[in-house]
């Protein structure tokens, strides 16, 4: 088992490198890079994908307008654009040999030198190996600090959604397997399938309308993770306030999670119930409960329990931008969306590296969970 785990850890390196290369290359070809985004913000008109109304009219060549490759650069100083490219890491300032002092584009002895895509990628990966994930282009805050700031929301939605889904789906799936074909099995299947078919954002809006003062009852708060006076509350008050705020968003993000897990549990139990060892246990006079939970449970729950780390990580890092927006929650979902729209490369690639690494490690943890649940599994023999 140790050799298998070592091989899996060594495979993380090329896998993560491949993920970063593919995504880095794809992002470079998306129109409207971070420099154009910044220029569009400075101009305050139009956007990076179209012209700027009224900008650039009667602009002379000395204002760096007519020949600029950036749509948003009309009317801005050429030196300012070059310095912006240096600040964003697309160029460097190179000075003559023997030059003393800080490199300065205003000095004739210094020139701007573009940095190629491959070199920028190597510089970025070198920084990541030193756990230096850089600083957001537009927020003046470190990437890790920014992620840590958004984690409470993602932890809340991911953890509670996963726990509730497992707590409801596993007992429900077991009972459906035991009573397969009964009225209970039929109507519960209908309920969970309907819940699965309801879009999460639509259900979230329905909850707001019904229970957050939309048109009916104002039972739950409309937005945020805690109240404004959270710090002044007692310990029990803080716990109550926390659950009061997360109730609706967690329900909205969990509503569609029951169907897959419930049916997986049911089918897994039904497959085990039909096996010979179950018939043998019953023939020995064991009670149905002893057969179900003493013999069937461990084998049937193998695939369900072992998949918990992967399920949690997918919910945790795949936060719904729509749910977060509807309930005014500032989590990783909104962070990723805003970073992609703004072309905030440090945030995009920094979070991709961290979450990609965690996802690969969780894959190894899932295998270890299989062995923990059923020690008879030996991945080294399977590979052989």
XYZ file of C-alpha atoms in Angstrom:
384
model
C 0.000 0.000 0.000
C 2.871 2.352 0.776
C 4.347 1.967 -2.718
C 0.934 2.642 -4.282
C 0.455 5.848 -2.247
C 3.982 6.992 -3.165
C 3.255 6.466 -6.876
C 0.018 8.389 -6.568
C 1.774 11.311 -4.872
C 4.457 11.348 -7.564
C 1.740 11.417 -10.242
C 0.409 14.633 -8.699
C 3.364 16.559 -10.149
C 2.779 15.884 -13.890
C -0.995 15.976 -13.470
C -1.000 19.357 -11.756
C 1.551 20.677 -14.247
C -0.676 19.575 -17.130
C -3.709 21.277 -15.562
C -1.791 24.533 -15.142
C -0.323 24.459 -18.679
C -3.670 23.862 -20.369
C -5.508 26.529 -18.396
C -2.655 29.043 -18.675
C -2.534 28.617 -22.443
C -6.302 28.885 -22.850
C -6.569 32.056 -20.761
C -3.906 33.809 -22.852
C -6.136 33.647 -25.927
C -9.218 35.084 -24.226
C -9.733 38.689 -25.426
C -9.577 41.551 -22.952
C -6.566 40.893 -20.718
C -5.845 42.542 -17.353
C -4.108 45.559 -18.941
C -7.168 46.318 -21.079
C -9.388 45.806 -18.047
C -7.385 48.349 -16.068
C -7.381 50.828 -18.963
C -11.147 50.484 -19.362
C -11.584 51.180 -15.647
C -9.357 54.235 -15.854
C -11.237 55.608 -18.848
C -14.535 54.884 -17.136
C -16.343 54.392 -20.428
C -17.298 51.420 -22.535
C -15.678 48.047 -21.945
C -12.694 46.033 -23.054
C -14.632 44.208 -25.776
C -15.842 47.246 -27.694
C -15.069 50.802 -28.583
C -15.143 53.657 -26.089
C -17.707 56.210 -27.073
C -16.303 59.672 -27.323
C -12.797 58.566 -26.408
C -9.857 59.083 -28.705
C -11.417 61.858 -30.771
C -8.944 64.508 -31.908
C -6.158 62.651 -30.170
C -2.654 63.285 -31.491
C -0.007 60.655 -31.902
C 1.831 62.055 -28.908
C -1.042 60.965 -26.665
C -0.623 57.303 -27.652
C -4.063 56.885 -29.093
C -4.032 56.033 -32.760
C -1.509 53.179 -32.820
C -2.172 51.497 -29.475
C -2.974 47.774 -29.395
C -5.261 48.407 -26.407
C -8.780 49.626 -27.095
C -8.967 51.365 -23.733
C -5.612 53.127 -24.161
C -6.821 56.017 -26.283
C -5.761 59.308 -24.817
C -3.380 57.760 -22.266
C 0.376 58.221 -22.016
C 2.572 55.601 -23.704
C 4.889 55.483 -20.668
C 1.904 54.830 -18.403
C 0.817 51.845 -20.527
C 4.336 50.426 -20.552
C 4.640 50.781 -16.781
C 1.284 49.037 -16.398
C 2.553 46.098 -18.467
C 5.649 45.916 -16.248
C 3.540 45.995 -13.076
C 1.344 43.154 -14.376
C 4.366 41.018 -15.282
C 3.976 41.114 -19.068
C 7.215 43.072 -19.530
C 10.414 43.909 -17.686
C 12.681 46.959 -17.627
C 16.184 46.211 -18.912
C 18.972 48.773 -18.431
C 22.430 49.052 -19.937
C 25.312 47.208 -18.282
C 26.747 49.214 -15.424
C 23.516 51.130 -14.840
C 23.096 52.145 -11.214
C 19.858 52.791 -9.400
C 16.335 51.442 -9.802
C 15.276 50.626 -13.386
C 13.228 53.507 -14.785
C 11.488 53.750 -18.149
C 12.045 57.516 -18.135
C 15.799 56.914 -18.294
C 17.156 56.590 -21.884
C 19.498 53.837 -20.655
C 16.511 51.572 -19.881
C 14.068 49.928 -22.275
C 10.991 47.749 -21.938
C 11.385 44.091 -22.858
C 8.356 41.868 -23.357
C 8.220 38.569 -21.436
C 7.082 35.570 -23.486
C 4.182 33.356 -22.460
C 6.444 30.396 -21.690
C 8.763 32.436 -19.514
C 5.823 33.964 -17.642
C 4.497 30.467 -16.950
C 7.853 29.283 -15.592
C 8.164 32.370 -13.383
C 4.637 31.789 -12.047
C 5.230 28.108 -11.279
C 8.547 28.947 -9.613
C 6.745 31.388 -7.342
C 4.074 28.799 -6.542
C 6.708 26.271 -5.484
C 7.866 28.884 -2.946
C 4.208 29.297 -1.885
C 4.214 32.822 -3.307
C 0.838 33.204 -5.025
C 1.173 36.905 -5.716
C -1.265 39.737 -5.241
C -4.566 40.451 -6.948
C -4.255 42.942 -9.803
C -7.343 44.881 -8.820
C -7.782 44.394 -5.057
C -4.289 45.120 -3.683
C -4.452 42.027 -1.488
C -2.555 38.724 -1.529
C -4.247 35.780 -3.250
C -4.058 33.490 -0.190
C -5.331 36.279 2.048
C -8.197 36.849 -0.365
C -9.065 33.141 -0.407
C -8.949 32.929 3.394
C -11.326 35.895 3.519
C -13.882 34.006 1.387
C -13.455 30.583 3.022
C -16.103 30.931 5.783
C -18.901 31.134 3.223
C -17.622 28.183 1.181
C -17.009 26.089 4.291
C -20.553 26.820 5.441
C -22.237 25.874 2.170
C -19.940 22.936 1.398
C -19.786 21.322 4.829
C -23.430 21.593 5.817
C -24.744 20.709 2.358
C -22.617 17.553 2.291
C -23.466 16.483 5.840
C -27.196 17.041 5.368
C -27.176 15.185 2.043
C -25.451 12.158 3.611
C -27.536 12.256 6.807
C -30.785 12.138 4.822
C -29.838 10.094 1.756
C -28.154 7.108 3.425
C -31.013 6.132 5.808
C -33.528 6.906 3.065
C -31.646 4.797 0.521
C -31.414 1.863 2.946
C -35.127 1.945 3.694
C -35.973 2.194 -0.013
C -33.804 -0.876 -0.677
C -35.479 -2.875 2.093
C -38.956 -1.837 0.895
C -38.223 -1.921 -2.830
C -41.359 -1.590 -4.933
C -43.545 -0.492 -2.026
C -45.670 2.657 -1.908
C -43.006 4.297 0.255
C -40.327 3.559 -2.350
C -42.470 4.945 -5.159
C -43.496 8.265 -3.626
C -40.060 9.013 -2.132
C -38.476 8.416 -5.550
C -40.928 10.888 -7.027
C -40.140 13.496 -4.383
C -36.346 13.304 -4.721
C -36.510 13.314 -8.536
C -38.699 16.427 -8.506
C -36.265 18.039 -6.041
C -33.379 17.123 -8.342
C -35.146 18.709 -11.303
C -35.734 22.047 -9.557
C -32.963 24.549 -10.414
C -31.149 25.640 -7.257
C -31.414 29.347 -8.062
C -35.170 29.074 -8.668
C -35.679 27.304 -5.348
C -33.495 29.937 -3.652
C -35.718 32.716 -5.002
C -38.801 30.806 -3.837
C -37.346 30.542 -0.328
C -36.625 34.272 -0.268
C -40.119 35.123 -1.417
C -41.756 32.831 1.133
C -39.551 33.134 4.213
C -37.311 36.209 3.882
C -39.866 38.980 3.640
C -40.389 38.785 -0.107
C -44.183 38.569 -0.105
C -45.166 36.383 2.834
C -43.227 35.699 6.060
C -40.038 37.352 7.238
C -38.634 34.483 9.288
C -35.058 34.382 8.011
C -32.607 37.180 7.173
C -32.323 38.309 3.577
C -28.539 38.396 3.267
C -25.156 37.822 4.864
C -23.593 35.102 6.990
C -24.036 36.841 10.355
C -25.853 39.833 11.844
C -24.277 43.260 12.283
C -24.214 42.812 16.071
C -22.684 39.313 15.885
C -19.642 40.221 17.994
C -21.878 41.487 20.816
C -23.840 38.230 21.107
C -23.227 35.452 23.618
C -21.792 32.103 22.486
C -25.238 30.542 22.157
C -26.469 33.717 20.477
C -23.658 33.527 17.915
C -24.408 29.876 17.168
C -28.106 30.620 16.765
C -27.415 33.661 14.597
C -25.064 31.647 12.379
C -27.588 28.860 11.753
C -30.372 31.416 11.318
C -28.457 33.023 8.457
C -27.283 29.848 6.715
C -30.600 27.973 6.810
C -31.984 29.173 3.463
C -28.736 29.109 1.427
C -27.856 25.619 2.665
C -31.330 24.302 1.872
C -31.195 25.874 -1.590
C -27.765 24.368 -2.334
C -28.707 20.917 -0.947
C -32.133 20.389 -2.525
C -30.789 18.655 -5.644
C -28.130 16.583 -3.848
C -30.440 13.920 -2.427
C -31.424 12.067 -5.602
C -28.016 10.771 -6.730
C -26.821 9.743 -3.274
C -30.141 8.154 -2.260
C -30.439 6.075 -5.426
C -26.759 5.112 -5.229
C -27.267 3.861 -1.669
C -30.434 1.999 -2.591
C -28.928 0.269 -5.632
C -25.772 -0.629 -3.719
C -27.811 -2.275 -0.934
C -30.041 -4.101 -3.405
C -27.002 -5.572 -5.168
C -25.652 -6.872 -1.864
C -29.011 -8.210 -0.655
C -29.142 -10.608 -3.625
C -25.740 -12.168 -2.907
C -25.156 -15.654 -1.558
C -23.614 -14.637 1.777
C -26.829 -12.810 2.696
C -28.894 -15.920 2.061
C -26.436 -17.927 4.156
C -26.689 -15.454 7.047
C -30.471 -15.623 6.943
C -30.378 -19.426 6.821
C -28.336 -19.381 10.050
C -31.279 -17.689 11.763
C -29.809 -14.210 12.101
C -32.337 -11.403 12.485
C -33.020 -9.181 9.493
C -31.520 -6.211 11.310
C -28.326 -8.191 12.095
C -28.056 -9.265 8.472
C -28.652 -5.744 7.205
C -26.281 -3.841 9.463
C -23.842 -6.618 10.433
C -23.169 -8.050 6.986
C -24.643 -5.980 4.162
C -23.901 -2.479 5.462
C -20.092 -2.540 5.217
C -20.046 -3.884 1.655
C -22.933 -1.768 0.403
C -21.657 1.474 1.919
C -18.154 1.090 0.530
C -18.713 3.195 -2.568
C -20.882 5.730 -0.707
C -18.630 6.390 2.287
C -15.369 6.228 0.344
C -16.623 8.911 -1.999
C -17.254 11.388 0.821
C -13.956 13.321 0.444
C -14.495 13.812 -3.282
C -18.127 14.867 -2.791
C -17.169 17.347 -0.088
C -14.331 18.882 -2.074
C -16.529 19.260 -5.170
C -19.236 21.056 -3.185
C -16.704 23.033 -1.170
C -14.754 24.436 -4.114
C -17.544 24.417 -6.642
C -19.594 26.982 -4.750
C -22.626 28.204 -6.626
C -22.150 31.764 -7.847
C -25.915 32.089 -8.238
C -26.728 30.944 -4.683
C -24.048 33.233 -3.258
C -25.339 36.179 -5.286
C -28.986 35.629 -4.380
C -28.205 35.490 -0.651
C -25.489 38.199 -0.815
C -22.765 35.799 0.320
C -19.191 36.574 -0.684
C -17.598 33.155 -1.165
C -15.208 31.353 -3.479
C -17.860 31.009 -6.172
C -18.206 34.763 -6.585
C -14.446 35.205 -6.197
C -13.752 32.859 -9.106
C -16.387 34.456 -11.303
C -15.216 38.005 -10.625
C -11.574 37.029 -11.173
C -12.424 35.452 -14.533
C -14.419 38.485 -15.675
C -11.710 40.941 -14.572
C -8.885 38.718 -15.960
C -7.283 38.805 -12.528
C -4.605 36.259 -13.429
C -2.973 35.899 -9.972
C -6.344 35.009 -8.427
C -7.339 32.712 -11.313
C -4.123 30.703 -11.429
C -3.334 30.877 -7.711
C -6.700 29.403 -6.732
C -6.511 26.897 -9.603
C -3.142 25.653 -8.340
C -4.267 25.362 -4.710
C -7.621 23.749 -5.469
C -6.141 21.471 -8.130
C -3.536 20.241 -5.656
C -6.186 19.691 -2.988
C -8.400 17.833 -5.458
C -5.589 15.444 -6.388
C -4.724 14.820 -2.729
C -8.405 14.162 -2.001
C -8.375 11.523 -4.737
C -5.691 9.689 -2.767
C -7.700 10.126 0.443
C -10.690 8.527 -1.299
C -8.589 5.438 -2.026
C -7.472 5.323 1.602
C -11.118 5.549 2.644
C -11.832 2.427 0.574
C -9.133 0.547 2.487
C -10.369 1.939 5.809
C -13.946 0.835 5.132
C -12.908 -2.551 3.744
C -9.343 -3.697 4.639
C -9.637 -6.538 2.122
C -9.036 -4.073 -0.731
C -5.424 -3.992 -1.918
C -4.712 -1.446 -4.668
C -1.172 -2.762 -5.215
C -2.501 -6.215 -6.161
C -5.122 -4.618 -8.388
C -2.410 -2.683 -10.239
C -0.350 -5.826 -10.575
